[in-house]
């Protein structure tokens, strides 16, 4: 049996898992779902209410991106502090970038449907078309998206970028020294909402089709030393996009 990865295709936590599996050469089939419907798919696969969920070829279930990363590429945790820094990104940058991105894109989500719905089953695409307003309200309520929360989230993302740049300021090639590790992969994957990287494992809308506020922020984050670091990791460590 081929492994299955249950995802929301544009989700950056799902990109973290895809990156880990691609890097390790694990064969898997991605099962992309619409936001909110993903809860049913995650539960059906044996997980909780979040994606990614990996069902391995042997039938084991890993319901957290960190568990998937550690399973696929345990050597990425060799540097002391790797798991702690990964957790800090998972708990800070990940939710903050996502909240800000939804605040910026939900008003124009219909125009972004070709990317947001990439690969999701036909029935769910139809559901999005007829019940898009419900999905919008559902995501806002689910994640607590509003203007104040989005502004605070953006400050948090900026602080993370400054912290990453500070760690690299002594010239080290990676966050914890000389070797690429779990913290590097996690930072680059979870920074995607503000960088829109080219080699992301699911197609992302180009900045040109994004609302002006988001476009300007992406340009600013790409020009930041931490943004350039993430771009280097995508170029040299991401491997084949699926
Ligand atoms: N700690 C989880 C977080 C994953 C996560 O937040 N996934 C999002 C998609 S980006 C999700 O399923 N959100 C729904 C929710 O939070 O209930 C992991 O690393 O896998």
PDB file of C-alpha atoms and ligand atoms in Angstrom:
ATOM      1  CA  UNK A   1       0.000   0.000   0.000  1.00  0.00           C
ATOM      2  CA  UNK A   2       1.294   3.486  -0.884  1.00  0.00           C
ATOM      3  CA  UNK A   3       1.417   5.990   1.982  1.00  0.00           C
ATOM      4  CA  UNK A   4      -1.346   8.642   1.992  1.00  0.00           C
ATOM      5  CA  UNK A   5      -0.923  12.246   3.043  1.00  0.00           C
ATOM      6  CA  UNK A   6      -4.196  14.001   3.909  1.00  0.00           C
ATOM      7  CA  UNK A   7      -3.817  17.748   3.368  1.00  0.00           C
ATOM      8  CA  UNK A   8      -5.249  21.164   2.750  1.00  0.00           C
ATOM      9  CA  UNK A   9      -3.086  21.756  -0.360  1.00  0.00           C
ATOM     10  CA  UNK A  10      -2.062  25.363   0.363  1.00  0.00           C
ATOM     11  CA  UNK A  11      -1.464  24.704   4.089  1.00  0.00           C
ATOM     12  CA  UNK A  12       2.094  25.458   5.153  1.00  0.00           C
ATOM     13  CA  UNK A  13       2.025  22.731   7.832  1.00  0.00           C
ATOM     14  CA  UNK A  14       1.190  20.340   4.978  1.00  0.00           C
ATOM     15  CA  UNK A  15       4.094  21.764   2.962  1.00  0.00           C
ATOM     16  CA  UNK A  16       6.355  20.975   5.916  1.00  0.00           C
ATOM     17  CA  UNK A  17       5.235  17.330   5.745  1.00  0.00           C
ATOM     18  CA  UNK A  18       5.518  17.177   1.931  1.00  0.00           C
ATOM     19  CA  UNK A  19       9.040  18.601   2.116  1.00  0.00           C
ATOM     20  CA  UNK A  20      10.041  15.977   4.690  1.00  0.00           C
ATOM     21  CA  UNK A  21       8.600  13.099   2.653  1.00  0.00           C
ATOM     22  CA  UNK A  22      10.014  14.355  -0.666  1.00  0.00           C
ATOM     23  CA  UNK A  23      13.427  14.797   0.910  1.00  0.00           C
ATOM     24  CA  UNK A  24      13.363  11.292   2.374  1.00  0.00           C
ATOM     25  CA  UNK A  25      12.195   9.778  -0.924  1.00  0.00           C
ATOM     26  CA  UNK A  26       9.031   8.353   0.640  1.00  0.00           C
ATOM     27  CA  UNK A  27       6.429   7.434  -1.997  1.00  0.00           C
ATOM     28  CA  UNK A  28       3.018   8.836  -1.055  1.00  0.00           C
ATOM     29  CA  UNK A  29      -0.263   9.927  -2.555  1.00  0.00           C
ATOM     30  CA  UNK A  30      -1.533  13.330  -1.483  1.00  0.00           C
ATOM     31  CA  UNK A  31      -5.254  13.577  -0.660  1.00  0.00           C
ATOM     32  CA  UNK A  32      -6.045  17.314  -0.732  1.00  0.00           C
ATOM     33  CA  UNK A  33      -9.227  18.657   0.885  1.00  0.00           C
ATOM     34  CA  UNK A  34     -11.120  21.894   1.283  1.00  0.00           C
ATOM     35  CA  UNK A  35     -10.726  23.784   4.573  1.00  0.00           C
ATOM     36  CA  UNK A  36     -13.217  22.577   7.228  1.00  0.00           C
ATOM     37  CA  UNK A  37     -13.952  19.415   5.212  1.00  0.00           C
ATOM     38  CA  UNK A  38     -10.387  18.525   6.188  1.00  0.00           C
ATOM     39  CA  UNK A  39     -11.594  17.751   9.718  1.00  0.00           C
ATOM     40  CA  UNK A  40     -13.690  14.832   8.425  1.00  0.00           C
ATOM     41  CA  UNK A  41     -10.834  13.624   6.220  1.00  0.00           C
ATOM     42  CA  UNK A  42      -8.311  13.888   9.063  1.00  0.00           C
ATOM     43  CA  UNK A  43     -10.587  11.952  11.429  1.00  0.00           C
ATOM     44  CA  UNK A  44     -11.379   9.333   8.807  1.00  0.00           C
ATOM     45  CA  UNK A  45      -7.637   8.768   8.335  1.00  0.00           C
ATOM     46  CA  UNK A  46      -7.233   8.209  12.077  1.00  0.00           C
ATOM     47  CA  UNK A  47      -5.977  11.678  13.023  1.00  0.00           C
ATOM     48  CA  UNK A  48      -7.455  14.576  15.000  1.00  0.00           C
ATOM     49  CA  UNK A  49      -8.908  17.775  13.580  1.00  0.00           C
ATOM     50  CA  UNK A  50      -5.767  19.085  11.877  1.00  0.00           C
ATOM     51  CA  UNK A  51      -3.864  18.166   8.742  1.00  0.00           C
ATOM     52  CA  UNK A  52      -1.370  16.921   7.685  1.00  0.00           C
ATOM     53  CA  UNK A  53      -2.144  13.321   8.562  1.00  0.00           C
ATOM     54  CA  UNK A  54       0.154  10.643   7.149  1.00  0.00           C
ATOM     55  CA  UNK A  55      -1.015   7.041   6.876  1.00  0.00           C
ATOM     56  CA  UNK A  56       2.158   5.071   6.234  1.00  0.00           C
ATOM     57  CA  UNK A  57       2.463   2.141   3.840  1.00  0.00           C
ATOM     58  CA  UNK A  58       2.334  -0.116   6.906  1.00  0.00           C
ATOM     59  CA  UNK A  59      -0.889   1.527   8.130  1.00  0.00           C
ATOM     60  CA  UNK A  60       0.642   3.639  10.920  1.00  0.00           C
ATOM     61  CA  UNK A  61      -0.915   7.080  11.511  1.00  0.00           C
ATOM     62  CA  UNK A  62       1.114  10.261  12.123  1.00  0.00           C
ATOM     63  CA  UNK A  63      -1.187  13.210  12.790  1.00  0.00           C
ATOM     64  CA  UNK A  64       1.277  16.065  13.295  1.00  0.00           C
ATOM     65  CA  UNK A  65       3.794  17.615  10.887  1.00  0.00           C
ATOM     66  CA  UNK A  66       6.597  17.282  13.453  1.00  0.00           C
ATOM     67  CA  UNK A  67       5.924  13.569  13.902  1.00  0.00           C
ATOM     68  CA  UNK A  68       5.992  13.154  10.114  1.00  0.00           C
ATOM     69  CA  UNK A  69       9.263  15.085   9.834  1.00  0.00           C
ATOM     70  CA  UNK A  70      10.930  13.107  12.604  1.00  0.00           C
ATOM     71  CA  UNK A  71       9.698   9.812  11.114  1.00  0.00           C
ATOM     72  CA  UNK A  72      10.850  10.675   7.578  1.00  0.00           C
ATOM     73  CA  UNK A  73      14.151  12.386   8.375  1.00  0.00           C
ATOM     74  CA  UNK A  74      15.343  11.706  11.955  1.00  0.00           C
ATOM     75  CA  UNK A  75      18.834  12.947  11.052  1.00  0.00           C
ATOM     76  CA  UNK A  76      17.438  16.491  10.831  1.00  0.00           C
ATOM     77  CA  UNK A  77      17.229  16.470  14.649  1.00  0.00           C
ATOM     78  CA  UNK A  78      20.921  15.748  15.244  1.00  0.00           C
ATOM     79  CA  UNK A  79      21.735  19.342  16.255  1.00  0.00           C
ATOM     80  CA  UNK A  80      20.904  20.055  19.913  1.00  0.00           C
ATOM     81  CA  UNK A  81      18.003  22.500  20.102  1.00  0.00           C
ATOM     82  CA  UNK A  82      16.463  21.470  16.756  1.00  0.00           C
ATOM     83  CA  UNK A  83      13.173  20.223  18.221  1.00  0.00           C
ATOM     84  CA  UNK A  84      12.775  23.239  20.525  1.00  0.00           C
ATOM     85  CA  UNK A  85      13.310  25.723  17.690  1.00  0.00           C
ATOM     86  CA  UNK A  86      10.963  23.745  15.437  1.00  0.00           C
ATOM     87  CA  UNK A  87       8.295  23.905  18.181  1.00  0.00           C
ATOM     88  CA  UNK A  88       8.758  27.664  18.524  1.00  0.00           C
ATOM     89  CA  UNK A  89       8.091  28.099  14.780  1.00  0.00           C
ATOM     90  CA  UNK A  90       5.151  25.670  14.935  1.00  0.00           C
ATOM     91  CA  UNK A  91       3.537  27.619  17.754  1.00  0.00           C
ATOM     92  CA  UNK A  92       4.443  31.168  16.705  1.00  0.00           C
ATOM     93  CA  UNK A  93       5.259  31.751  13.034  1.00  0.00           C
ATOM     94  CA  UNK A  94       2.925  29.011  11.743  1.00  0.00           C
ATOM     95  CA  UNK A  95      -0.404  30.176  13.217  1.00  0.00           C
ATOM     96  CA  UNK A  96       0.531  33.881  12.915  1.00  0.00           C
ATOM     97  CA  UNK A  97       1.419  33.747   9.212  1.00  0.00           C
ATOM     98  CA  UNK A  98      -1.691  31.712   8.464  1.00  0.00           C
ATOM     99  CA  UNK A  99      -4.012  34.090  10.322  1.00  0.00           C
ATOM    100  CA  UNK A 100      -2.568  37.128   8.557  1.00  0.00           C
ATOM    101  CA  UNK A 101      -2.735  35.408   5.160  1.00  0.00           C
ATOM    102  CA  UNK A 102      -6.403  34.477   5.614  1.00  0.00           C
ATOM    103  CA  UNK A 103      -7.240  38.016   6.702  1.00  0.00           C
ATOM    104  CA  UNK A 104      -5.684  39.334   3.488  1.00  0.00           C
ATOM    105  CA  UNK A 105      -7.041  36.707   1.093  1.00  0.00           C
ATOM    106  CA  UNK A 106     -10.529  35.769   2.332  1.00  0.00           C
ATOM    107  CA  UNK A 107     -12.074  38.902   0.790  1.00  0.00           C
ATOM    108  CA  UNK A 108     -10.854  37.769  -2.657  1.00  0.00           C
ATOM    109  CA  UNK A 109     -10.926  34.038  -2.093  1.00  0.00           C
ATOM    110  CA  UNK A 110     -13.109  33.352  -5.132  1.00  0.00           C
ATOM    111  CA  UNK A 111     -10.381  34.734  -7.413  1.00  0.00           C
ATOM    112  CA  UNK A 112      -7.835  32.534  -5.656  1.00  0.00           C
ATOM    113  CA  UNK A 113      -9.948  29.373  -5.995  1.00  0.00           C
ATOM    114  CA  UNK A 114      -7.779  27.756  -8.726  1.00  0.00           C
ATOM    115  CA  UNK A 115      -4.879  27.633  -6.259  1.00  0.00           C
ATOM    116  CA  UNK A 116      -6.803  27.155  -3.028  1.00  0.00           C
ATOM    117  CA  UNK A 117      -8.702  24.191  -4.477  1.00  0.00           C
ATOM    118  CA  UNK A 118      -5.833  22.556  -6.355  1.00  0.00           C
ATOM    119  CA  UNK A 119      -6.503  18.816  -6.473  1.00  0.00           C
ATOM    120  CA  UNK A 120      -9.444  18.789  -4.048  1.00  0.00           C
ATOM    121  CA  UNK A 121     -12.300  16.415  -4.946  1.00  0.00           C
ATOM    122  CA  UNK A 122     -14.952  17.694  -7.339  1.00  0.00           C
ATOM    123  CA  UNK A 123     -17.711  17.557  -4.717  1.00  0.00           C
ATOM    124  CA  UNK A 124     -15.718  19.829  -2.400  1.00  0.00           C
ATOM    125  CA  UNK A 125     -15.013  22.282  -5.226  1.00  0.00           C
ATOM    126  CA  UNK A 126     -18.734  22.436  -5.837  1.00  0.00           C
ATOM    127  CA  UNK A 127     -19.355  22.934  -2.121  1.00  0.00           C
ATOM    128  CA  UNK A 128     -16.918  25.854  -2.218  1.00  0.00           C
ATOM    129  CA  UNK A 129     -18.749  27.390  -5.175  1.00  0.00           C
ATOM    130  CA  UNK A 130     -22.198  27.179  -3.601  1.00  0.00           C
ATOM    131  CA  UNK A 131     -21.201  27.583   0.043  1.00  0.00           C
ATOM    132  CA  UNK A 132     -18.122  29.822  -0.253  1.00  0.00           C
ATOM    133  CA  UNK A 133     -19.581  32.374   2.168  1.00  0.00           C
ATOM    134  CA  UNK A 134     -19.995  29.679   4.757  1.00  0.00           C
ATOM    135  CA  UNK A 135     -16.384  28.572   4.287  1.00  0.00           C
ATOM    136  CA  UNK A 136     -15.289  32.205   4.690  1.00  0.00           C
ATOM    137  CA  UNK A 137     -17.278  32.629   7.926  1.00  0.00           C
ATOM    138  CA  UNK A 138     -16.202  29.205   9.140  1.00  0.00           C
ATOM    139  CA  UNK A 139     -12.475  29.919   8.694  1.00  0.00           C
ATOM    140  CA  UNK A 140     -12.820  33.353  10.335  1.00  0.00           C
ATOM    141  CA  UNK A 141     -14.566  31.858  13.359  1.00  0.00           C
ATOM    142  CA  UNK A 142     -12.344  28.763  13.465  1.00  0.00           C
ATOM    143  CA  UNK A 143      -9.083  30.747  13.474  1.00  0.00           C
ATOM    144  CA  UNK A 144     -10.273  33.996  15.087  1.00  0.00           C
ATOM    145  CA  UNK A 145      -9.470  36.100  12.000  1.00  0.00           C
ATOM    146  CA  UNK A 146     -10.101  39.846  12.344  1.00  0.00           C
ATOM    147  CA  UNK A 147      -8.155  43.054  11.650  1.00  0.00           C
ATOM    148  CA  UNK A 148      -6.661  43.401  15.139  1.00  0.00           C
ATOM    149  CA  UNK A 149      -5.610  39.766  15.293  1.00  0.00           C
ATOM    150  CA  UNK A 150      -4.094  40.063  11.789  1.00  0.00           C
ATOM    151  CA  UNK A 151      -2.073  43.160  12.740  1.00  0.00           C
ATOM    152  CA  UNK A 152      -0.750  41.409  15.863  1.00  0.00           C
ATOM    153  CA  UNK A 153       0.050  38.309  13.815  1.00  0.00           C
ATOM    154  CA  UNK A 154       2.056  40.342  11.304  1.00  0.00           C
ATOM    155  CA  UNK A 155       4.137  41.836  14.147  1.00  0.00           C
ATOM    156  CA  UNK A 156       4.811  38.303  15.355  1.00  0.00           C
ATOM    157  CA  UNK A 157       5.950  37.186  11.890  1.00  0.00           C
ATOM    158  CA  UNK A 158       8.262  40.225  11.647  1.00  0.00           C
ATOM    159  CA  UNK A 159       9.762  39.428  15.061  1.00  0.00           C
ATOM    160  CA  UNK A 160      10.424  35.835  13.943  1.00  0.00           C
ATOM    161  CA  UNK A 161      12.129  37.064  10.761  1.00  0.00           C
ATOM    162  CA  UNK A 162      14.316  39.414  12.825  1.00  0.00           C
ATOM    163  CA  UNK A 163      15.174  36.604  15.225  1.00  0.00           C
ATOM    164  CA  UNK A 164      16.140  34.290  12.342  1.00  0.00           C
ATOM    165  CA  UNK A 165      18.291  37.015  10.765  1.00  0.00           C
ATOM    166  CA  UNK A 166      19.933  37.570  14.152  1.00  0.00           C
ATOM    167  CA  UNK A 167      20.837  33.901  14.458  1.00  0.00           C
ATOM    168  CA  UNK A 168      22.423  33.947  10.985  1.00  0.00           C
ATOM    169  CA  UNK A 169      24.273  37.227  11.546  1.00  0.00           C
ATOM    170  CA  UNK A 170      27.530  35.445  12.514  1.00  0.00           C
ATOM    171  CA  UNK A 171      27.701  33.936   9.024  1.00  0.00           C
ATOM    172  CA  UNK A 172      26.514  30.413   9.853  1.00  0.00           C
ATOM    173  CA  UNK A 173      24.816  28.731   6.901  1.00  0.00           C
ATOM    174  CA  UNK A 174      21.943  27.226   8.928  1.00  0.00           C
ATOM    175  CA  UNK A 175      20.018  28.184  12.043  1.00  0.00           C
ATOM    176  CA  UNK A 176      21.853  25.804  14.352  1.00  0.00           C
ATOM    177  CA  UNK A 177      25.250  25.782  12.662  1.00  0.00           C
ATOM    178  CA  UNK A 178      26.744  23.940   9.734  1.00  0.00           C
ATOM    179  CA  UNK A 179      23.995  21.460   8.885  1.00  0.00           C
ATOM    180  CA  UNK A 180      20.492  21.790   7.463  1.00  0.00           C
ATOM    181  CA  UNK A 181      18.004  20.570  10.071  1.00  0.00           C
ATOM    182  CA  UNK A 182      14.399  20.407  11.235  1.00  0.00           C
ATOM    183  CA  UNK A 183      14.362  24.032  12.382  1.00  0.00           C
ATOM    184  CA  UNK A 184      15.534  25.283   8.971  1.00  0.00           C
ATOM    185  CA  UNK A 185      12.958  23.216   7.079  1.00  0.00           C
ATOM    186  CA  UNK A 186      10.202  24.299   9.458  1.00  0.00           C
ATOM    187  CA  UNK A 187      11.074  27.994   9.208  1.00  0.00           C
ATOM    188  CA  UNK A 188      11.142  27.921   5.391  1.00  0.00           C
ATOM    189  CA  UNK A 189       7.885  25.947   5.098  1.00  0.00           C
ATOM    190  CA  UNK A 190       5.966  28.004   7.665  1.00  0.00           C
ATOM    191  CA  UNK A 191       7.184  31.326   6.237  1.00  0.00           C
ATOM    192  CA  UNK A 192       5.427  30.512   2.941  1.00  0.00           C
ATOM    193  CA  UNK A 193       2.329  32.692   3.510  1.00  0.00           C
ATOM    194  CA  UNK A 194       4.525  35.805   3.498  1.00  0.00           C
ATOM    195  CA  UNK A 195       7.017  34.629   0.843  1.00  0.00           C
ATOM    196  CA  UNK A 196       4.945  32.648  -1.712  1.00  0.00           C
ATOM    197  CA  UNK A 197       7.974  30.525  -2.677  1.00  0.00           C
ATOM    198  CA  UNK A 198       8.257  29.182  -6.229  1.00  0.00           C
ATOM    199  CA  UNK A 199       9.082  25.596  -5.336  1.00  0.00           C
ATOM    200  CA  UNK A 200       6.198  25.114  -2.908  1.00  0.00           C
ATOM    201  CA  UNK A 201       4.742  21.616  -3.263  1.00  0.00           C
ATOM    202  CA  UNK A 202       1.302  22.868  -4.328  1.00  0.00           C
ATOM    203  CA  UNK A 203       0.757  25.766  -6.754  1.00  0.00           C
ATOM    204  CA  UNK A 204       0.505  29.159  -5.030  1.00  0.00           C
ATOM    205  CA  UNK A 205      -1.033  32.296  -6.543  1.00  0.00           C
ATOM    206  CA  UNK A 206       1.656  34.582  -7.998  1.00  0.00           C
ATOM    207  CA  UNK A 207       2.022  37.899  -6.099  1.00  0.00           C
ATOM    208  CA  UNK A 208       0.570  39.705  -9.150  1.00  0.00           C
ATOM    209  CA  UNK A 209      -2.918  38.272  -8.504  1.00  0.00           C
ATOM    210  CA  UNK A 210      -2.812  39.000  -4.777  1.00  0.00           C
ATOM    211  CA  UNK A 211      -4.381  42.043  -3.086  1.00  0.00           C
ATOM    212  CA  UNK A 212      -1.969  45.036  -2.958  1.00  0.00           C
ATOM    213  CA  UNK A 213      -1.417  44.847   0.826  1.00  0.00           C
ATOM    214  CA  UNK A 214      -0.336  41.233   0.643  1.00  0.00           C
ATOM    215  CA  UNK A 215       1.787  41.864  -2.443  1.00  0.00           C
ATOM    216  CA  UNK A 216       3.667  44.683  -0.723  1.00  0.00           C
ATOM    217  CA  UNK A 217       4.251  42.575   2.380  1.00  0.00           C
ATOM    218  CA  UNK A 218       5.581  39.656   0.301  1.00  0.00           C
ATOM    219  CA  UNK A 219       8.060  41.987  -1.424  1.00  0.00           C
ATOM    220  CA  UNK A 220       9.193  43.285   1.966  1.00  0.00           C
ATOM    221  CA  UNK A 221       9.589  39.821   3.501  1.00  0.00           C
ATOM    222  CA  UNK A 222      11.400  38.486   0.416  1.00  0.00           C
ATOM    223  CA  UNK A 223      13.929  41.311   0.737  1.00  0.00           C
ATOM    224  CA  UNK A 224      14.521  40.594   4.457  1.00  0.00           C
ATOM    225  CA  UNK A 225      17.676  38.531   5.217  1.00  0.00           C
ATOM    226  CA  UNK A 226      15.474  35.789   6.711  1.00  0.00           C
ATOM    227  CA  UNK A 227      13.370  35.788   3.540  1.00  0.00           C
ATOM    228  CA  UNK A 228      16.514  35.407   1.442  1.00  0.00           C
ATOM    229  CA  UNK A 229      17.567  32.549   3.751  1.00  0.00           C
ATOM    230  CA  UNK A 230      14.234  30.755   3.185  1.00  0.00           C
ATOM    231  CA  UNK A 231      14.576  31.271  -0.574  1.00  0.00           C
ATOM    232  CA  UNK A 232      18.048  29.686  -0.445  1.00  0.00           C
ATOM    233  CA  UNK A 233      16.657  26.689   1.456  1.00  0.00           C
ATOM    234  CA  UNK A 234      13.897  26.254  -1.141  1.00  0.00           C
ATOM    235  CA  UNK A 235      16.493  26.418  -3.928  1.00  0.00           C
ATOM    236  CA  UNK A 236      19.034  24.065  -2.386  1.00  0.00           C
ATOM    237  CA  UNK A 237      17.152  21.778   0.036  1.00  0.00           C
ATOM    238  CA  UNK A 238      13.525  21.481  -1.145  1.00  0.00           C
ATOM    239  CA  UNK A 239      14.176  18.837  -3.793  1.00  0.00           C
ATOM    240  CA  UNK A 240      11.518  18.001  -6.331  1.00  0.00           C
ATOM    241  CA  UNK A 241       8.178  19.667  -5.851  1.00  0.00           C
ATOM    242  CA  UNK A 242       5.445  17.033  -5.989  1.00  0.00           C
TER     243      UNK A 242
HETATM  244  N1  LIG B   1       0.562  20.977  15.125  1.00  0.00           N
HETATM  245  C1  LIG B   1      -0.082  20.660  13.877  1.00  0.00           C
HETATM  246  C2  LIG B   1      -0.730  21.894  13.310  1.00  0.00           C
HETATM  247  C3  LIG B   1      -1.295  21.661  11.948  1.00  0.00           C
HETATM  248  C4  LIG B   1      -2.325  22.720  11.569  1.00  0.00           C
HETATM  249  O1  LIG B   1      -2.558  23.707  12.263  1.00  0.00           O
HETATM  250  N2  LIG B   1      -2.944  22.460  10.425  1.00  0.00           N
HETATM  251  C5  LIG B   1      -3.956  23.344   9.948  1.00  0.00           C
HETATM  252  C6  LIG B   1      -3.864  23.539   8.476  1.00  0.00           C
HETATM  253  S1  LIG B   1      -2.641  24.792   8.176  1.00  0.00           S
HETATM  254  C7  LIG B   1      -5.265  22.794  10.329  1.00  0.00           C
HETATM  255  O2  LIG B   1      -5.544  21.634  10.166  1.00  0.00           O
HETATM  256  N3  LIG B   1      -6.059  23.707  10.879  1.00  0.00           N
HETATM  257  C8  LIG B   1      -7.314  23.380  11.422  1.00  0.00           C
HETATM  258  C9  LIG B   1      -7.302  23.496  12.899  1.00  0.00           C
HETATM  259  O3  LIG B   1      -6.412  24.140  13.456  1.00  0.00           O
HETATM  260  O4  LIG B   1      -8.195  22.918  13.479  1.00  0.00           O
HETATM  261  C10 LIG B   1       0.951  20.109  12.915  1.00  0.00           C
HETATM  262  O5  LIG B   1       2.104  20.553  12.975  1.00  0.00           O
HETATM  263  O6  LIG B   1       0.637  19.232  12.109  1.00  0.00           O
END
